[in-house]
Amino acid sequence: MSQSFKADNGSYRKDDAEGGVGASELVARARSLVPFLREREAKAIVDRQVPQETIAAFQDAGFFKILQSRRYGGYEMSPSVYCEVAKTLAEGCMGSAWVYGVVAVHNWQLALFDPQAAEDVWGQDNSVLISSSYMPTGKATKVDGGYRFSGRWAFSSGSAHCSWVILGANMVAEDGDGKPEPYNFLLPRSDYDIVDTWNVMGLCPTGSNDIVVEDVFVPDHRVLRERDMFNLNCPGHALNTAPLYSIPFAQLFNRTVSTTSIGALRRALEVFVESTRQKRTTYTGLRLAGDTTIQQAVAEVMLTLNDLELRLAADLGELEARAASGDWPVERRAQLGHHTTAMVSRCVEAVDQLMLFSGGKAIYSGNAIQRAFLDIHCARAHVANNPYLYARNLGAMAFGFENDCMDL
């Protein structure tokens, strides 16, 4: 479906972006890059970084502009376009698609900060990219006009390609309940170091290295309270009035780290079917494609993919409709949050089936099914892809307990 947004500087549909670039064209560009990504995947894994050429290709294609404010050259397009691009890129290289998804969502989040923050980042160059690590491990001390800020954070995907970073810290708010709560701090590249720690079994190209900050000043306008994102009451909302920016942060960000697993699973299924089609068992010579257990496994993976695609499309459509209406009941937010956090677990179960029936060849490095198996399992390790906390909260609410999750 085509969802219309009314922005403060005009209206548009998700199929039509400023400059004549539409959704179908952007998705077609992503599809055309799949062979390019597959060719470069092996090197990206060895280098533990997405190649600069890949980031440049994403820039040239306009992918980072999809959620970016029109005020700074972006398209302000539907999250459905953003997710479709990420999912498609993952059919080429999930690690590269992961970096795209995580980095691009920061262009959306920047609209939630005080408008001066966006001017700091994009005032001279609106193609500047931002990485993040939201884990609240920083230490912040209030000073005149801002904060002194220090700490170390892990898992900053794509940080080597970014000139700014968003980092997390817990603080006690003056108008809070006396308990520490999470805040986001936006820092330029001159204020932090990147420490090479990324030696992992999957999602190797993401270069999700550590960030170290030693006693720097962060002005007030580059600090954002996560509670304000939950309540849809951010400093940037007064200026960025398009419904796109009235989606709760977690409802969009959590789909950033779940959607790429769908694309990787689709690629694994494609490779499995093609490689198994004429394969014969070593001892009997029978075609594996004739094995009814394998046939059933393929059918189950196809069903999982169809279910996840339908759920994602329906949920994204609902996010857009609720953003336009302003109707965000917490019970429904909890359900939508659980939907996305459960997605990767279903992908894990499906890719496990493909790996199980892939035979001994799949244990060799470079096997595409093994790569999807490792990448999807590593995606499941992300805190936002752990469905148990969200399921527990949702189930408790069904029994009349109060919501206790701010990540919705």
CSV table of C-alpha atoms in Angstrom, one decimal:
chain,number,residue,atom,x,y,z
A,1,MET,CA,0.0,0.0,0.0
A,2,SER,CA,1.1,3.6,-0.4
A,3,GLN,CA,1.1,5.7,2.8
A,4,SER,CA,1.0,9.4,2.5
A,5,PHE,CA,2.8,11.7,4.9
A,6,LYS,CA,2.2,15.4,5.4
A,7,ALA,CA,5.6,17.1,6.1
A,8,ASP,CA,6.0,20.7,7.1
A,9,ASN,CA,7.5,21.4,3.7
A,10,GLY,CA,5.1,19.4,1.5
A,11,SER,CA,3.6,16.0,1.1
A,12,TYR,CA,4.8,12.8,-0.6
A,13,ARG,CA,4.1,9.1,-0.9
A,14,LYS,CA,6.5,6.3,-0.1
A,15,ASP,CA,6.7,5.6,-3.8
A,16,ASP,CA,7.9,9.1,-4.7
A,17,ALA,CA,10.9,10.9,-3.2
A,18,GLU,CA,12.2,14.3,-3.9
A,19,GLY,CA,14.4,14.4,-7.0
A,20,GLY,CA,12.3,11.8,-8.7
A,21,VAL,CA,13.8,8.8,-6.9
A,22,GLY,CA,11.0,6.4,-5.9
A,23,ALA,CA,10.7,3.4,-3.8
A,24,SER,CA,10.8,0.9,-6.7
A,25,GLU,CA,13.9,2.6,-8.1
A,26,LEU,CA,15.7,2.4,-4.7
A,27,VAL,CA,14.8,-1.3,-4.3
A,28,ALA,CA,15.9,-2.0,-7.9
A,29,ARG,CA,19.3,-0.3,-7.1
A,30,ALA,CA,19.6,-2.6,-4.0
A,31,ARG,CA,18.8,-5.6,-6.1
A,32,SER,CA,21.4,-4.6,-8.7
A,33,LEU,CA,24.0,-4.5,-5.9
A,34,VAL,CA,23.5,-8.1,-4.7
A,35,PRO,CA,26.1,-9.6,-7.1
A,36,PHE,CA,28.5,-6.8,-6.2
A,37,LEU,CA,28.1,-7.6,-2.5
A,38,ARG,CA,28.5,-11.3,-3.0
A,39,GLU,CA,31.7,-10.8,-4.9
A,40,ARG,CA,33.2,-8.7,-2.0
A,41,GLU,CA,31.8,-10.7,0.9
A,42,ALA,CA,34.9,-12.9,1.3
A,43,LYS,CA,37.2,-10.0,1.5
A,44,ALA,CA,34.9,-8.1,3.8
A,45,ILE,CA,34.9,-11.1,6.2
A,46,VAL,CA,38.7,-11.3,6.2
A,47,ASP,CA,39.1,-7.5,6.6
A,48,ARG,CA,36.4,-7.5,9.3
A,49,GLN,CA,35.1,-4.3,7.7
A,50,VAL,CA,32.6,-3.4,4.9
A,51,PRO,CA,34.8,-2.1,2.1
A,52,GLN,CA,34.8,1.7,1.5
A,53,GLU,CA,33.6,0.9,-2.1
A,54,THR,CA,30.5,-0.6,-0.7
A,55,ILE,CA,29.7,2.4,1.5
A,56,ALA,CA,30.3,4.6,-1.5
A,57,ALA,CA,27.9,2.5,-3.6
A,58,PHE,CA,25.2,2.8,-0.9
A,59,GLN,CA,25.8,6.6,-0.8
A,60,ASP,CA,25.6,6.9,-4.6
A,61,ALA,CA,22.4,4.9,-4.6
A,62,GLY,CA,20.8,7.3,-2.1
A,63,PHE,CA,20.2,4.6,0.5
A,64,PHE,CA,21.3,6.7,3.5
A,65,LYS,CA,18.8,9.4,2.5
A,66,ILE,CA,15.7,7.3,2.8
A,67,LEU,CA,14.9,8.2,6.4
A,68,GLN,CA,16.9,11.5,6.4
A,69,SER,CA,15.2,14.8,6.8
A,70,ARG,CA,14.4,16.7,3.6
A,71,ARG,CA,15.9,19.8,5.4
A,72,TYR,CA,19.3,18.1,5.0
A,73,GLY,CA,18.8,16.6,1.5
A,74,GLY,CA,17.0,13.4,2.6
A,75,TYR,CA,13.9,11.8,1.2
A,76,GLU,CA,11.8,11.3,4.4
A,77,MET,CA,10.5,8.1,2.9
A,78,SER,CA,8.5,5.3,4.4
A,79,PRO,CA,10.3,2.9,6.8
A,80,SER,CA,8.9,0.1,4.4
A,81,VAL,CA,11.3,1.3,1.7
A,82,TYR,CA,14.2,1.4,4.2
A,83,CYS,CA,13.5,-2.1,5.4
A,84,GLU,CA,13.0,-3.5,1.9
A,85,VAL,CA,16.4,-2.1,0.8
A,86,ALA,CA,18.1,-3.6,3.9
A,87,LYS,CA,16.5,-6.9,3.4
A,88,THR,CA,17.4,-7.0,-0.3
A,89,LEU,CA,21.1,-6.0,0.4
A,90,ALA,CA,21.3,-8.9,2.9
A,91,GLU,CA,20.7,-11.3,0.1
A,92,GLY,CA,24.1,-10.2,-1.1
A,93,CYS,CA,26.0,-9.8,2.2
A,94,MET,CA,24.3,-9.7,5.5
A,95,GLY,CA,27.2,-8.0,7.2
A,96,SER,CA,27.1,-5.1,4.7
A,97,ALA,CA,23.3,-4.9,4.9
A,98,TRP,CA,23.6,-4.8,8.7
A,99,VAL,CA,25.9,-1.8,8.6
A,100,TYR,CA,23.6,0.0,6.1
A,101,GLY,CA,20.6,-0.6,8.3
A,102,VAL,CA,22.2,0.5,11.6
A,103,VAL,CA,24.0,3.5,10.2
A,104,ALA,CA,21.0,4.7,8.1
A,105,VAL,CA,18.6,4.6,11.1
A,106,HIS,CA,20.7,7.3,12.8
A,107,ASN,CA,19.9,9.7,10.1
A,108,TRP,CA,16.3,9.3,11.2
A,109,GLN,CA,17.1,9.5,14.9
A,110,LEU,CA,19.0,12.8,14.4
A,111,ALA,CA,15.7,14.5,13.7
A,112,LEU,CA,14.7,13.7,17.3
A,113,PHE,CA,17.6,15.7,18.8
A,114,ASP,CA,17.6,19.4,19.3
A,115,PRO,CA,17.8,20.9,15.8
A,116,GLN,CA,21.2,22.3,16.5
A,117,ALA,CA,22.6,18.8,16.7
A,118,ALA,CA,21.6,18.1,13.0
A,119,GLU,CA,23.3,21.4,12.1
A,120,ASP,CA,26.4,20.3,13.9
A,121,VAL,CA,26.5,17.1,11.9
A,122,TRP,CA,25.2,18.1,8.5
A,123,GLY,CA,25.7,21.8,8.4
A,124,GLN,CA,28.6,21.5,6.0
A,125,ASP,CA,28.1,18.1,4.5
A,126,ASN,CA,24.8,16.3,4.6
A,127,SER,CA,26.4,12.9,3.6
A,128,VAL,CA,28.2,12.6,6.9
A,129,LEU,CA,27.4,9.2,8.6
A,130,ILE,CA,26.8,8.3,12.3
A,131,SER,CA,27.5,5.1,14.2
A,132,SER,CA,26.3,4.2,17.7
A,133,SER,CA,26.5,2.0,20.8
A,134,TYR,CA,23.5,2.6,23.0
A,135,MET,CA,24.6,0.4,25.9
A,136,PRO,CA,24.5,2.8,28.9
A,137,THR,CA,28.1,2.3,30.0
A,138,GLY,CA,29.2,5.9,29.9
A,139,LYS,CA,29.7,8.3,32.8
A,140,ALA,CA,28.3,11.8,32.5
A,141,THR,CA,28.8,14.7,34.9
A,142,LYS,CA,26.6,17.8,34.5
A,143,VAL,CA,28.6,21.1,34.0
A,144,ASP,CA,27.6,24.5,32.7
A,145,GLY,CA,26.1,24.1,29.2
A,146,GLY,CA,26.4,20.3,29.0
A,147,TYR,CA,28.2,17.3,30.4
A,148,ARG,CA,31.7,15.9,30.9
A,149,PHE,CA,31.6,12.5,29.3
A,150,SER,CA,33.7,9.4,29.4
A,151,GLY,CA,33.5,5.6,28.9
A,152,ARG,CA,34.0,2.6,26.7
A,153,TRP,CA,31.4,1.0,24.5
A,154,ALA,CA,31.3,-2.2,22.4
A,155,PHE,CA,29.5,-3.1,19.2
A,156,SER,CA,29.7,0.1,17.2
A,157,SER,CA,28.8,-1.3,13.8
A,158,GLY,CA,30.2,0.6,10.8
A,159,SER,CA,32.1,3.0,13.0
A,160,ALA,CA,35.2,3.1,10.7
A,161,HIS,CA,33.0,4.8,8.0
A,162,CYS,CA,31.4,7.3,10.3
A,163,SER,CA,32.3,10.8,11.5
A,164,TRP,CA,30.0,11.0,14.5
A,165,VAL,CA,28.7,8.5,17.1
A,166,ILE,CA,25.7,8.2,19.4
A,167,LEU,CA,26.6,6.7,22.8
A,168,GLY,CA,24.6,5.7,25.9
A,169,ALA,CA,24.9,6.5,29.6
A,170,ASN,CA,22.6,6.3,32.6
A,171,MET,CA,21.8,9.4,34.5
A,172,VAL,CA,19.3,10.4,37.2
A,173,ALA,CA,16.8,13.0,35.7
A,174,GLU,CA,15.8,16.0,37.8
A,175,ASP,CA,12.1,15.2,37.0
A,176,GLY,CA,12.5,11.4,37.2
A,177,ASP,CA,11.8,8.9,39.9
A,178,GLY,CA,15.3,9.0,41.4
A,179,LYS,CA,16.5,6.0,39.5
A,180,PRO,CA,19.2,6.1,36.7
A,181,GLU,CA,17.7,6.1,33.2
A,182,PRO,CA,19.3,6.0,29.7
A,183,TYR,CA,20.4,9.0,27.7
A,184,ASN,CA,22.0,9.3,24.3
A,185,PHE,CA,25.1,11.5,23.7
A,186,LEU,CA,26.2,12.6,20.2
A,187,LEU,CA,29.9,13.1,19.7
A,188,PRO,CA,32.2,14.0,16.7
A,189,ARG,CA,35.0,11.8,15.6
A,190,SER,CA,37.6,14.1,17.2
A,191,ASP,CA,36.2,13.2,20.6
A,192,TYR,CA,36.6,9.4,20.6
A,193,ASP,CA,38.9,6.6,19.6
A,194,ILE,CA,38.0,3.3,17.8
A,195,VAL,CA,39.6,0.2,19.3
A,196,ASP,CA,39.9,-2.8,17.1
A,197,THR,CA,38.3,-5.7,19.0
A,198,TRP,CA,36.1,-7.2,16.3
A,199,ASN,CA,37.2,-10.9,16.1
A,200,VAL,CA,33.9,-12.8,15.9
A,201,MET,CA,32.3,-15.9,14.2
A,202,GLY,CA,29.6,-14.1,12.3
A,203,LEU,CA,28.6,-10.6,11.0
A,204,CYS,CA,32.4,-10.2,10.5
A,205,PRO,CA,32.1,-7.3,8.0
A,206,THR,CA,30.3,-5.1,10.4
A,207,GLY,CA,33.5,-3.8,12.0
A,208,SER,CA,31.6,-3.4,15.3
A,209,ASN,CA,34.6,-2.3,17.3
A,210,ASP,CA,34.8,-0.5,20.6
A,211,ILE,CA,34.5,3.2,21.2
A,212,VAL,CA,36.6,5.0,23.9
A,213,VAL,CA,35.9,8.5,25.2
A,214,GLU,CA,38.1,10.2,27.8
A,215,ASP,CA,36.6,13.2,29.5
A,216,VAL,CA,35.1,15.3,26.7
A,217,PHE,CA,32.5,18.0,26.7
A,218,VAL,CA,29.1,17.3,25.2
A,219,PRO,CA,26.7,20.3,24.9
A,220,ASP,CA,23.1,20.0,26.1
A,221,HIS,CA,21.7,20.1,22.6
A,222,ARG,CA,23.6,16.9,21.7
A,223,VAL,CA,22.0,14.9,24.6
A,224,LEU,CA,18.7,13.1,24.2
A,225,ARG,CA,16.7,11.4,26.9
A,226,GLU,CA,15.4,7.9,25.9
A,227,ARG,CA,12.2,8.5,27.9
A,228,ASP,CA,11.5,11.4,25.6
A,229,MET,CA,11.8,9.0,22.6
A,230,PHE,CA,9.4,6.6,24.3
A,231,ASN,CA,6.9,9.4,25.1
A,232,LEU,CA,7.3,10.9,21.6
A,233,ASN,CA,8.2,14.2,23.2
A,234,CYS,CA,11.7,14.9,21.8
A,235,PRO,CA,13.3,18.4,21.3
A,236,GLY,CA,13.4,17.8,17.5
A,237,HIS,CA,9.6,17.1,17.2
A,238,ALA,CA,8.8,20.8,17.1
A,239,LEU,CA,10.7,21.2,13.9
A,240,ASN,CA,10.4,17.8,12.3
A,241,THR,CA,6.7,17.4,12.2
A,242,ALA,CA,6.4,14.7,9.6
A,243,PRO,CA,4.7,11.5,11.0
A,244,LEU,CA,7.9,9.6,10.0
A,245,TYR,CA,9.5,11.1,13.1
A,246,SER,CA,6.5,10.3,15.3
A,247,ILE,CA,7.3,6.6,15.5
A,248,PRO,CA,8.7,5.4,18.8
A,249,PHE,CA,12.5,4.9,18.6
A,250,ALA,CA,12.5,1.2,19.5
A,251,GLN,CA,9.8,0.3,17.0
A,252,LEU,CA,12.0,1.4,14.2
A,253,PHE,CA,15.5,0.6,15.5
A,254,ASN,CA,14.7,-2.9,16.6
A,255,ARG,CA,13.5,-3.7,13.1
A,256,THR,CA,16.9,-2.4,11.9
A,257,VAL,CA,18.7,-5.4,13.6
A,258,SER,CA,16.0,-8.0,12.7
A,259,THR,CA,15.1,-7.3,9.1
A,260,THR,CA,18.5,-8.3,7.5
A,261,SER,CA,18.1,-11.9,8.9
A,262,ILE,CA,15.1,-12.4,6.5
A,263,GLY,CA,17.3,-11.5,3.5
A,264,ALA,CA,20.1,-13.7,4.6
A,265,LEU,CA,17.7,-16.6,5.2
A,266,ARG,CA,16.2,-16.1,1.7
A,267,ARG,CA,19.7,-16.3,0.2
A,268,ALA,CA,20.5,-19.5,2.2
A,269,LEU,CA,17.3,-21.1,1.0
A,270,GLU,CA,18.1,-20.2,-2.6
A,271,VAL,CA,21.6,-21.7,-2.3
A,272,PHE,CA,20.3,-24.8,-0.5
A,273,VAL,CA,17.7,-25.6,-3.2
A,274,GLU,CA,20.1,-25.1,-6.1
A,275,SER,CA,23.0,-27.1,-4.5
A,276,THR,CA,20.7,-29.9,-3.4
A,277,ARG,CA,18.8,-30.2,-6.7
A,278,GLN,CA,21.2,-32.6,-8.4
A,279,LYS,CA,23.2,-33.8,-5.3
A,280,ARG,CA,23.3,-37.5,-4.6
A,281,THR,CA,24.1,-39.4,-1.5
A,282,THR,CA,27.6,-40.9,-1.4
A,283,TYR,CA,26.5,-44.4,-0.3
A,284,THR,CA,23.2,-45.0,-2.2
A,285,GLY,CA,23.5,-42.6,-5.1
A,286,LEU,CA,19.9,-41.5,-4.5
A,287,ARG,CA,19.0,-37.8,-5.2
A,288,LEU,CA,18.8,-35.8,-1.9
A,289,ALA,CA,16.0,-33.8,-3.5
A,290,GLY,CA,13.8,-36.8,-3.4
A,291,ASP,CA,14.2,-37.2,0.4
A,292,THR,CA,10.8,-36.3,1.9
A,293,THR,CA,12.4,-35.0,5.1
A,294,ILE,CA,14.4,-32.5,3.1
A,295,GLN,CA,11.4,-31.5,1.0
A,296,GLN,CA,9.5,-30.9,4.2
A,297,ALA,CA,12.3,-28.8,5.6
A,298,VAL,CA,12.4,-26.6,2.5
A,299,ALA,CA,8.6,-26.1,2.7
A,300,GLU,CA,8.9,-25.1,6.4
A,301,VAL,CA,11.6,-22.5,5.6
A,302,MET,CA,9.5,-21.2,2.8
A,303,LEU,CA,6.6,-20.8,5.2
A,304,THR,CA,8.7,-19.1,7.8
A,305,LEU,CA,9.9,-16.6,5.1
A,306,ASN,CA,6.4,-15.9,4.0
A,307,ASP,CA,5.1,-15.5,7.5
A,308,LEU,CA,7.9,-13.0,8.4
A,309,GLU,CA,7.5,-11.0,5.2
A,310,LEU,CA,3.8,-10.7,5.8
A,311,ARG,CA,4.3,-9.8,9.5
A,312,LEU,CA,6.9,-7.2,8.7
A,313,ALA,CA,4.8,-5.5,6.0
A,314,ALA,CA,1.7,-5.4,8.2
A,315,ASP,CA,3.6,-4.0,11.2
A,316,LEU,CA,5.4,-1.3,9.1
A,317,GLY,CA,2.1,-0.3,7.6
A,318,GLU,CA,0.6,-0.1,11.1
A,319,LEU,CA,3.6,2.0,12.4
A,320,GLU,CA,2.9,4.5,9.6
A,321,ALA,CA,-0.8,4.7,10.3
A,322,ARG,CA,-0.3,5.1,14.0
A,323,ALA,CA,2.4,7.8,13.4
A,324,ALA,CA,-0.1,9.7,11.3
A,325,SER,CA,-3.0,9.3,13.8
A,326,GLY,CA,-0.9,9.6,17.0
A,327,ASP,CA,-2.6,6.6,18.5
A,328,TRP,CA,0.0,4.5,20.4
A,329,PRO,CA,-1.7,2.4,23.1
A,330,VAL,CA,1.1,0.8,25.1
A,331,GLU,CA,-0.5,-2.7,24.9
A,332,ARG,CA,-0.3,-2.6,21.1
A,333,ARG,CA,3.3,-1.2,21.3
A,334,ALA,CA,4.2,-4.2,23.4
A,335,GLN,CA,2.7,-6.6,20.8
A,336,LEU,CA,4.5,-4.8,18.0
A,337,GLY,CA,7.7,-4.9,19.9
A,338,HIS,CA,7.5,-8.6,20.5
A,339,HIS,CA,6.8,-9.2,16.8
A,340,THR,CA,10.1,-7.8,15.7
A,341,THR,CA,12.2,-9.2,18.6
A,342,ALA,CA,10.9,-12.7,17.8
A,343,MET,CA,11.7,-12.6,14.1
A,344,VAL,CA,15.4,-13.5,14.3
A,345,SER,CA,14.7,-16.5,16.6
A,346,ARG,CA,12.4,-17.9,13.8
A,347,CYS,CA,15.2,-17.2,11.3
A,348,VAL,CA,17.6,-19.1,13.5
A,349,GLU,CA,15.3,-22.2,13.6
A,350,ALA,CA,14.9,-22.1,9.8
A,351,VAL,CA,18.6,-21.7,8.9
A,352,ASP,CA,19.4,-24.5,11.4
A,353,GLN,CA,17.3,-26.8,9.3
A,354,LEU,CA,19.1,-25.8,6.1
A,355,MET,CA,22.5,-26.3,7.9
A,356,LEU,CA,21.4,-29.7,9.2
A,357,PHE,CA,20.7,-31.0,5.8
A,358,SER,CA,23.6,-29.4,4.0
A,359,GLY,CA,26.0,-32.2,4.7
A,360,GLY,CA,29.8,-32.1,5.2
A,361,LYS,CA,30.5,-29.5,2.5
A,362,ALA,CA,28.8,-26.9,4.6
A,363,ILE,CA,31.5,-27.0,7.3
A,364,TYR,CA,34.1,-25.6,4.9
A,365,SER,CA,34.8,-21.8,5.1
A,366,GLY,CA,33.1,-19.8,2.3
A,367,ASN,CA,30.0,-21.9,2.2
A,368,ALA,CA,27.0,-19.6,1.8
A,369,ILE,CA,24.7,-21.5,4.0
A,370,GLN,CA,27.2,-21.7,6.8
A,371,ARG,CA,27.7,-17.9,6.4
A,372,ALA,CA,24.0,-17.3,6.8
A,373,PHE,CA,23.9,-19.7,9.7
A,374,LEU,CA,26.7,-17.8,11.5
A,375,ASP,CA,25.4,-14.3,10.7
A,376,ILE,CA,21.8,-15.0,11.8
A,377,HIS,CA,23.0,-16.6,15.0
A,378,CYS,CA,25.1,-13.6,15.7
A,379,ALA,CA,22.2,-11.3,15.0
A,380,ARG,CA,20.2,-13.3,17.6
A,381,ALA,CA,22.8,-12.3,20.1
A,382,HIS,CA,21.8,-8.6,19.8
A,383,VAL,CA,19.9,-7.5,22.9
A,384,ALA,CA,17.1,-6.2,20.7
A,385,ASN,CA,16.6,-9.6,19.2
A,386,ASN,CA,16.2,-11.4,22.5
A,387,PRO,CA,12.4,-12.1,22.6
A,388,TYR,CA,12.2,-13.4,26.1
A,389,LEU,CA,12.1,-10.0,27.9
A,390,TYR,CA,9.5,-8.6,25.5
A,391,ALA,CA,7.4,-11.8,25.6
A,392,ARG,CA,7.5,-11.8,29.4
A,393,ASN,CA,6.4,-8.2,29.6
A,394,LEU,CA,3.6,-8.8,27.0
A,395,GLY,CA,2.4,-11.9,28.8
A,396,ALA,CA,2.4,-10.0,32.1
A,397,MET,CA,0.4,-7.2,30.7
A,398,ALA,CA,-2.2,-9.8,29.5
A,399,PHE,CA,-2.6,-10.7,33.2
A,400,GLY,CA,-3.1,-7.0,34.2
A,401,PHE,CA,0.4,-6.1,35.2
A,402,GLU,CA,1.8,-2.7,34.2
A,403,ASN,CA,4.2,-2.3,31.3
A,404,ASP,CA,7.8,-2.3,32.6
A,405,CYS,CA,9.6,-2.0,29.2
A,406,MET,CA,10.7,1.4,27.8
A,407,ASP,CA,12.1,-0.2,24.7
A,408,LEU,CA,8.8,-0.2,22.8
